[in-house]
Coordinates of C-alpha atoms in Angstrom, one line a residue:
M1 CA 191.7 -8.8 116.1
A2 CA 194.0 -6.2 117.8
N3 CA 196.5 -4.5 115.5
D4 CA 199.5 -5.1 117.9
D5 CA 198.9 -8.7 118.9
H6 CA 200.1 -10.6 115.8
G7 CA 202.7 -10.5 113.1
F8 CA 202.0 -9.5 109.5
S9 CA 201.5 -13.0 108.1
T10 CA 199.0 -13.8 110.8
E11 CA 197.1 -10.5 110.2
Q12 CA 197.0 -11.1 106.4
V13 CA 195.2 -14.4 107.0
H14 CA 193.0 -13.6 110.0
G15 CA 192.7 -9.8 110.1
G16 CA 189.2 -8.3 109.9
F17 CA 187.5 -11.7 109.6
V18 CA 183.9 -11.7 110.7
P19 CA 182.5 -15.3 111.4
D20 CA 179.6 -16.5 109.3
A21 CA 176.9 -16.7 112.0
G22 CA 174.4 -18.3 109.6
H23 CA 176.4 -21.3 108.3
G24 CA 179.8 -21.3 110.0
A25 CA 181.8 -21.0 106.8
R26 CA 185.4 -20.1 107.4
I27 CA 185.9 -18.4 104.1
P28 CA 183.7 -15.3 103.6
A29 CA 181.0 -15.8 101.0
I30 CA 180.9 -14.1 97.7
H31 CA 177.8 -12.0 98.0
M32 CA 176.8 -11.6 94.3
S33 CA 173.7 -9.5 95.1
S34 CA 172.9 -6.0 93.8
G35 CA 170.7 -5.3 96.8
F36 CA 169.8 -6.6 100.2
L37 CA 166.4 -7.4 101.8
F38 CA 165.0 -5.4 104.6
D39 CA 163.1 -7.1 107.4
D40 CA 160.4 -4.5 107.5
F41 CA 159.5 -0.9 106.7
D42 CA 161.3 0.5 109.8
Q43 CA 164.6 -1.3 109.0
A44 CA 164.6 0.2 105.4
R45 CA 164.0 3.6 106.8
D46 CA 166.7 3.3 109.5
R47 CA 169.3 2.0 107.1
F48 CA 168.8 4.8 104.7
A49 CA 168.9 7.3 107.6
G50 CA 172.2 5.7 108.8
T51 CA 170.9 5.0 112.2
E52 CA 171.1 1.2 111.7
D53 CA 174.2 -0.6 110.4
G54 CA 173.6 -2.9 107.4
Y55 CA 173.6 -3.1 103.7
T56 CA 171.2 -1.6 101.2
Y57 CA 172.8 -1.7 97.8
T58 CA 176.2 -3.1 96.6
R59 CA 177.2 0.3 95.1
L60 CA 177.2 1.6 98.6
G61 CA 178.6 -1.4 100.3
N62 CA 178.8 -5.2 100.2
P63 CA 179.9 -7.8 102.8
T64 CA 182.5 -9.4 100.5
N65 CA 184.0 -6.1 99.7
A66 CA 183.9 -5.0 103.3
D67 CA 186.0 -8.0 104.3
V68 CA 188.8 -6.8 102.0
E69 CA 188.5 -3.2 103.3
R70 CA 188.9 -4.3 106.9
R71 CA 191.9 -6.4 106.1
V72 CA 193.8 -3.8 104.1
A73 CA 193.0 -1.0 106.6
L74 CA 194.5 -3.3 109.3
L75 CA 197.6 -4.2 107.3
E76 CA 198.2 -0.5 106.4
R77 CA 197.5 0.7 110.0
G78 CA 194.7 2.9 108.8
V79 CA 191.3 3.6 110.4
E80 CA 189.2 2.6 107.4
A81 CA 189.5 1.6 103.7
I82 CA 187.4 1.9 100.6
L83 CA 187.5 -0.9 98.0
V84 CA 186.9 0.4 94.4
G85 CA 187.1 -1.0 90.9
S86 CA 190.7 -0.2 90.0
G87 CA 193.9 1.6 91.1
Q88 CA 192.9 4.5 88.9
A89 CA 189.5 4.7 90.6
A90 CA 191.3 4.7 94.0
A91 CA 193.5 7.7 92.9
T92 CA 190.4 9.5 91.6
I93 CA 188.4 9.0 94.8
A94 CA 191.3 10.1 96.9
F95 CA 191.8 13.3 94.9
L96 CA 188.1 14.1 94.7
G97 CA 187.7 13.5 98.4
L98 CA 190.0 16.5 98.9
L99 CA 190.0 18.7 95.9
Q100 CA 187.7 21.2 94.1
A101 CA 188.0 23.7 91.3
G102 CA 190.8 26.2 92.0
D103 CA 192.9 23.8 94.1
H104 CA 196.5 22.8 93.5
V105 CA 198.5 19.6 94.0
V106 CA 202.2 19.1 94.3
A107 CA 203.3 15.7 93.0
A108 CA 206.4 13.8 92.3
R109 CA 207.2 13.6 88.6
S110 CA 208.2 9.9 89.0
I111 CA 204.7 8.5 89.1
Y112 CA 202.5 6.2 87.0
E113 CA 201.7 7.8 83.7
G114 CA 198.0 7.1 84.1
T115 CA 197.9 9.0 87.4
K116 CA 199.9 11.8 85.8
G117 CA 197.3 12.0 83.0
L118 CA 194.5 12.0 85.6
L119 CA 196.1 15.0 87.3
V120 CA 197.0 16.9 84.2
Q121 CA 194.1 16.2 81.8
N122 CA 191.1 15.0 83.8
L123 CA 191.4 17.1 87.0
G124 CA 192.9 19.9 85.0
R125 CA 189.7 20.2 83.0
L126 CA 187.9 20.6 86.4
G127 CA 190.1 23.6 87.3
I128 CA 192.6 21.7 89.5
E129 CA 196.3 22.5 88.9
V130 CA 199.4 20.4 89.5
D131 CA 203.1 21.0 89.7
F132 CA 205.6 18.1 89.5
V133 CA 208.8 17.8 91.6
A134 CA 211.6 16.9 89.2
D135 CA 213.8 15.5 91.9
Q136 CA 211.6 14.0 94.6
R137 CA 214.6 13.8 97.0
D138 CA 214.8 17.6 97.0
L139 CA 212.6 18.6 99.9
D140 CA 213.2 22.2 99.2
E141 CA 211.7 21.8 95.8
W142 CA 208.5 20.3 97.3
A143 CA 208.3 23.3 99.6
R144 CA 209.0 25.9 96.8
L145 CA 206.1 24.6 94.7
V146 CA 203.5 25.1 97.5
R147 CA 200.9 27.7 96.8
P148 CA 198.2 29.2 99.1
N149 CA 195.7 27.0 97.2
T150 CA 197.7 23.8 97.5
K151 CA 195.6 21.0 99.0
A152 CA 197.7 17.8 98.7
F153 CA 201.1 16.2 98.1
F154 CA 201.2 13.0 96.1
A155 CA 203.9 10.4 95.4
E156 CA 204.6 6.7 95.1
T157 CA 206.7 4.6 97.6
I158 CA 208.4 2.7 94.8
P159 CA 207.8 4.3 91.4
N160 CA 208.0 2.3 88.2
P161 CA 210.0 1.7 86.2
K162 CA 213.0 3.4 87.9
N163 CA 212.7 2.0 91.4
D164 CA 213.5 5.5 92.8
V165 CA 212.4 5.1 96.5
L166 CA 210.5 7.9 98.2
D167 CA 211.7 9.7 101.3
I168 CA 208.2 9.3 102.9
T169 CA 209.0 11.0 106.2
G170 CA 210.8 13.9 104.6
V171 CA 208.0 14.6 102.1
A172 CA 205.3 14.1 104.8
D173 CA 206.9 16.6 107.1
T174 CA 207.2 19.1 104.2
A175 CA 203.5 18.6 103.4
H176 CA 202.4 19.0 107.0
R177 CA 204.4 22.2 107.4
A178 CA 202.3 23.4 104.4
G179 CA 199.2 22.3 106.2
V180 CA 198.2 19.6 103.7
P181 CA 198.1 15.8 103.7
L182 CA 200.4 13.4 101.8
I183 CA 198.7 10.8 99.6
V184 CA 201.0 7.9 98.8
D185 CA 200.5 5.1 96.3
N186 CA 201.9 2.0 97.9
T187 CA 201.1 -0.4 95.2
L188 CA 204.6 -1.7 94.4
A189 CA 205.8 -1.8 98.0
T190 CA 202.6 -3.2 99.6
P191 CA 202.2 -3.0 103.4
Y192 CA 204.5 -6.0 103.8
L193 CA 207.5 -3.9 102.6
V194 CA 206.5 -0.6 104.1
R195 CA 203.5 1.0 105.8
P196 CA 203.5 4.7 104.7
V197 CA 201.2 5.8 107.6
E198 CA 203.9 4.8 110.1
H199 CA 206.3 7.2 108.4
G200 CA 203.9 10.2 108.2
A201 CA 201.7 9.6 105.2
D202 CA 198.0 10.4 105.7
I203 CA 196.2 8.6 102.8
V204 CA 197.4 5.5 101.1
I205 CA 196.1 4.1 97.8
H206 CA 196.7 0.8 96.0
S207 CA 196.1 -0.8 92.7
A208 CA 194.9 -4.0 94.3
S209 CA 195.1 -5.6 90.8
K210 CA 198.9 -5.9 91.4
F211 CA 200.5 -7.5 94.4
L212 CA 197.5 -7.6 96.7
S213 CA 195.6 -9.8 94.2
G214 CA 198.9 -11.2 92.9
H215 CA 197.8 -13.6 90.3
G216 CA 196.8 -11.3 87.4
A217 CA 193.2 -12.3 87.6
G218 CA 191.3 -9.6 89.5
L219 CA 191.0 -5.8 89.2
G220 CA 190.5 -3.5 92.2
G221 CA 191.8 -0.5 94.0
V222 CA 191.9 0.6 97.7
V223 CA 191.9 4.0 99.4
V224 CA 193.1 3.9 103.1
D225 CA 192.6 6.7 105.5
G226 CA 195.4 6.8 108.1
G227 CA 193.3 8.8 110.4
T228 CA 196.3 11.0 111.2
F229 CA 195.5 14.3 109.6
D230 CA 193.8 17.1 111.6
W231 CA 191.1 18.5 109.3
S232 CA 189.9 20.9 112.0
A233 CA 193.2 22.7 112.2
S234 CA 192.4 24.8 109.2
P235 CA 188.6 24.5 108.9
E236 CA 188.4 27.1 106.1
R237 CA 190.6 25.0 103.9
W238 CA 188.5 21.8 104.3
Q239 CA 185.0 23.3 104.3
H240 CA 183.5 20.2 102.9
L241 CA 184.6 18.3 106.0
T242 CA 184.2 21.0 108.6
S243 CA 180.9 22.8 107.6
P244 CA 177.5 21.8 108.8
E245 CA 176.0 19.1 106.7
R246 CA 172.2 18.7 106.4
S247 CA 172.4 15.0 105.8
L248 CA 174.2 14.7 109.2
G249 CA 171.6 16.6 111.1
G250 CA 173.7 19.8 111.1
D251 CA 176.9 18.2 112.2
S252 CA 180.0 18.4 110.0
Y253 CA 181.9 15.3 108.9
V254 CA 184.6 16.1 111.4
E255 CA 182.1 16.6 114.2
R256 CA 180.3 13.3 113.4
Y257 CA 183.2 11.1 112.4
G258 CA 186.4 12.6 113.9
N259 CA 189.6 11.2 112.4
R260 CA 187.4 9.2 109.9
A261 CA 185.9 12.3 108.4
F262 CA 187.8 12.1 105.1
V263 CA 187.2 8.4 104.4
V264 CA 183.5 8.6 105.2
F265 CA 183.1 11.6 102.9
A266 CA 185.1 9.9 100.2
R267 CA 182.9 6.8 100.5
D268 CA 179.4 8.4 101.0
V269 CA 179.7 11.4 98.8
V270 CA 182.3 10.7 96.2
A271 CA 182.6 6.9 95.6
S272 CA 178.9 6.2 96.0
R273 CA 177.9 8.8 93.4
I274 CA 180.7 8.2 90.9
G275 CA 180.1 4.5 91.3
P276 CA 183.5 2.7 90.8
T277 CA 182.1 -0.4 92.5
P278 CA 184.2 -3.6 92.4
S279 CA 182.5 -6.9 91.7
P280 CA 182.3 -9.0 94.8
F281 CA 184.0 -11.8 92.8
N282 CA 187.0 -9.5 92.2
A283 CA 187.0 -8.7 96.0
F284 CA 187.1 -12.4 96.7
L285 CA 190.1 -12.8 94.4
I286 CA 191.9 -9.9 96.1
R287 CA 191.2 -11.3 99.5
Q288 CA 192.6 -14.7 98.5
G289 CA 195.7 -13.0 97.2
I290 CA 196.2 -11.0 100.4
E291 CA 196.4 -14.2 102.5
T292 CA 199.7 -15.1 100.8
L293 CA 201.0 -11.6 100.3
S294 CA 204.1 -11.8 102.6
L295 CA 205.1 -15.2 101.1
R296 CA 204.9 -13.9 97.5
V297 CA 206.4 -10.5 98.1
E298 CA 209.4 -11.9 99.9
R299 CA 210.1 -14.2 97.0
H300 CA 209.4 -11.5 94.4
S301 CA 211.9 -9.2 96.2
A302 CA 214.6 -11.8 96.6
N303 CA 214.3 -12.9 93.0
A304 CA 214.4 -9.3 91.7
L305 CA 217.6 -8.5 93.7
A306 CA 219.3 -11.6 92.4
V307 CA 218.3 -10.7 88.8
A308 CA 219.4 -7.1 89.3
Q309 CA 222.8 -8.2 90.6
W310 CA 223.3 -10.5 87.7
L311 CA 222.2 -7.9 85.2
E312 CA 224.8 -5.5 86.5
E313 CA 227.5 -7.9 85.4
Q314 CA 226.4 -8.1 81.8
P315 CA 228.5 -6.0 79.4
E316 CA 225.6 -5.0 77.3
V317 CA 223.8 -3.4 80.3
T318 CA 224.7 0.3 80.9
S319 CA 222.6 0.7 84.1
V320 CA 220.3 -1.2 86.5
D321 CA 217.7 0.8 88.4
H322 CA 217.1 -1.2 91.5
A323 CA 217.4 0.4 95.0
G324 CA 218.6 -2.8 96.5
L325 CA 221.9 -2.4 94.7
A326 CA 224.7 -0.5 96.4
S327 CA 225.2 1.4 93.1
S328 CA 221.7 2.9 93.3
P329 CA 221.3 6.6 94.4
F330 CA 218.3 5.5 96.4
H331 CA 220.0 2.6 98.2
D332 CA 220.1 4.6 101.5
L333 CA 216.3 5.2 101.3
A334 CA 215.7 1.5 100.5
Q335 CA 217.8 0.5 103.6
R336 CA 215.8 3.0 105.7
Y337 CA 212.3 2.3 104.5
L338 CA 212.5 -1.2 102.8
P339 CA 214.6 -3.5 105.0
R340 CA 212.6 -6.5 103.7
G341 CA 213.4 -5.7 100.1
A342 CA 213.1 -3.0 97.5
G343 CA 210.3 -4.6 95.5
S344 CA 210.4 -6.5 92.3
V345 CA 209.6 -3.9 89.6
F346 CA 212.7 -2.2 88.2
A347 CA 214.5 -1.4 84.9
F348 CA 217.7 -2.0 83.2
T349 CA 219.1 -0.3 80.1
L350 CA 220.8 -1.9 77.1
A351 CA 223.5 0.0 75.3
G352 CA 222.0 -0.8 71.9
G353 CA 218.9 1.3 72.3
E354 CA 215.5 0.3 70.9
A355 CA 216.9 -2.2 68.4
A356 CA 218.6 -4.1 71.2
A357 CA 215.5 -3.9 73.4
H358 CA 213.4 -5.2 70.5
T359 CA 215.8 -8.2 70.0
F360 CA 216.0 -8.9 73.7
I361 CA 212.3 -8.8 74.4
D362 CA 211.4 -11.0 71.5
S363 CA 214.0 -13.6 72.5
V364 CA 212.8 -14.4 76.0
Q365 CA 210.3 -17.2 76.5
L366 CA 209.5 -17.4 80.3
F367 CA 209.0 -13.7 80.8
S368 CA 205.6 -12.6 79.6
R369 CA 205.4 -9.7 77.3
M370 CA 202.5 -7.7 78.8
T371 CA 201.5 -4.5 80.6
H372 CA 200.9 -5.5 84.2
L373 CA 202.9 -5.6 87.4
G374 CA 202.9 -7.7 90.6
D375 CA 202.0 -10.9 89.0
V376 CA 203.4 -14.3 90.2
R377 CA 204.6 -14.6 86.6
S378 CA 207.6 -12.5 85.5
L379 CA 206.8 -9.8 83.0
I380 CA 208.8 -7.7 80.6
L381 CA 208.0 -4.5 78.7
H382 CA 209.6 -1.7 76.7
P383 CA 208.3 1.6 78.2
A384 CA 209.5 3.9 75.4
T385 CA 207.2 2.3 72.9
T386 CA 204.3 1.4 75.3
T387 CA 203.6 3.1 78.6
H388 CA 205.6 6.3 77.7
A389 CA 205.0 6.3 74.0
G390 CA 202.9 9.5 74.3
K391 CA 206.0 11.4 75.5
T392 CA 208.4 13.1 73.2
A393 CA 212.0 11.8 73.0
A394 CA 213.1 14.8 75.1
E395 CA 210.5 14.2 77.7
R396 CA 211.4 10.5 78.0
A397 CA 215.1 11.4 78.2
D398 CA 214.3 13.9 81.0
Q399 CA 212.7 11.1 82.9
G400 CA 215.5 8.6 82.3
I401 CA 213.4 6.5 80.0
D402 CA 216.1 5.6 77.5
D403 CA 215.2 3.8 74.2
G404 CA 217.2 0.8 75.5
L405 CA 215.4 0.7 78.9
I406 CA 213.5 -2.5 79.7
R407 CA 211.1 -2.9 82.6
L408 CA 210.9 -6.1 84.5
S409 CA 208.3 -7.2 87.0
V410 CA 210.0 -10.2 88.5
G411 CA 207.8 -13.1 89.6
I412 CA 208.1 -16.0 92.0
E413 CA 209.6 -18.6 89.6
D414 CA 213.0 -20.3 90.3
V415 CA 215.6 -17.6 89.9
A416 CA 217.9 -19.9 87.9
D417 CA 215.1 -20.3 85.3
L418 CA 214.7 -16.6 85.1
L419 CA 218.4 -16.0 84.5
R420 CA 218.4 -18.7 81.9
D421 CA 215.6 -17.0 80.1
L422 CA 217.3 -13.6 80.2
E423 CA 220.4 -15.3 78.8
R424 CA 218.4 -16.0 75.7
G425 CA 218.0 -12.3 75.2
F426 CA 221.7 -11.6 75.7
A427 CA 222.6 -14.6 73.4
A428 CA 220.4 -13.1 70.7
L429 CA 222.2 -9.8 71.0
R430 CA 225.7 -11.4 71.1
S431 CA 225.0 -13.6 68.1
G432 CA 224.2 -10.6 66.1
I433 CA 227.4 -8.8 67.3
D434 CA 230.2 -11.4 67.3
G435 CA 228.6 -14.8 66.8
E436 CA 229.3 -16.0 70.4
S437 CA 226.9 -18.6 71.5
L438 CA 224.9 -18.8 74.8
E439 CA 227.3 -21.5 76.0
A440 CA 230.3 -19.4 75.3
R441 CA 229.2 -16.3 77.1
G442 CA 226.2 -17.3 79.3
T443 CA 226.1 -18.0 82.9
S444 CA 227.1 -21.5 83.9
D445 CA 224.8 -23.9 85.9
A446 CA 227.2 -23.5 88.9
E447 CA 226.9 -19.7 88.8
R448 CA 223.2 -19.9 88.6
A449 CA 223.1 -22.3 91.5
S450 CA 225.2 -19.9 93.6
L451 CA 222.4 -17.3 93.4
E452 CA 219.9 -19.7 94.9
H453 CA 221.1 -18.9 98.4
S454 CA 219.2 -15.7 98.3
V455 CA 215.9 -17.4 97.4
P456 CA 215.6 -20.5 99.6
G457 CA 213.1 -23.1 98.5
T458 CA 211.6 -23.6 102.0
H459 CA 211.9 -20.9 104.7
V460 CA 210.1 -19.1 107.4
I461 CA 209.4 -15.4 107.2
S462 CA 210.9 -13.6 110.1
E463 CA 208.4 -11.2 111.8
E464 CA 208.6 -8.3 114.2
L465 CA 206.8 -9.5 117.4

């Protein structure tokens, strides 16, 4: 299906679909098979030589997984995608497809702590260095941190938990002036809210366990090659892609695969040998989730904005970190890059510190207390004692992770029910302070109903045609 013929919602349902010639099944099968039969001696030889298309072993490729890869590559406007076992695996494959001992990465400081640990500890042990940009809006700082051995820039479109939106074009342009690609983690935005490749990013990764799957049931990760970076412009910098390769008959990856050189190398040399292979059943769950991605993300985003606006009015709240709010220092970037919504993962801070957060989180009933994001269910967590517990108090303060900060991943429930649940938390705080009840200080049913206008029960998603 051509990329420019249909809207997003049509592409998420039909994109990359290959009909089942054997049985006519409309839903792609779950191919739970480790290996695949060869018709004869010659076919086995030709598939291993790469001269005939087809599958040999699921660690190297699987029809169910390939269906997801085609669909995500299409939605992200990339040339090819690799499905792996988790978002961390996707980051690992993307980095190792570019980096070697002695290389250097410039990354935004505001990124997932697991990815930060991967860069500092795991890749650091392999002789790869990283510098973090304290203020990702400061493009001069990105440029100042570049070294002769810098090989990549890395950032997230919507970091968690602060919802501090990335200036994708600005950072991409800075990376390209330095002669390196920009890798962007687009997990929390999804291609429905923004396609980083359209704004200059070169490689996009996802934790498919989050919004792409959407139901908290399947794990997976995706690496998407935008096909936009010219690896031949500095052949000495990318020797693994531009030098003759015996397995390719003396061709380099660039000579054989052109703008797909990186993704083929990352698949055939990195992913196939490290082996972060997803189960085809997880691939099936991710594909099922993608088919309703736009419907869910639109509701997620509308719910989150309504909750954020309501939280700003609560006297116990000192700040709300949501780029959809006019008060956010990232509101201009949200308007520029995220016209459909600033996502649904954000934080708010209670004046009472950890004690207040403890009371609040233990008082809610509808929000699930768990470490996950992008679920249809609303989730709540205290970063200072969980995801950022390994940081010192000074390090957390430097990142804006206050002891009273609470992270929300807002789901697709009725927003009035979510507000009623959050009111339980505030009621618990208020009863401990001045004895006022939920009825005395809480939001009225009429006020809750007034917020429903932003989250219509039945609606049609508007598309660019």
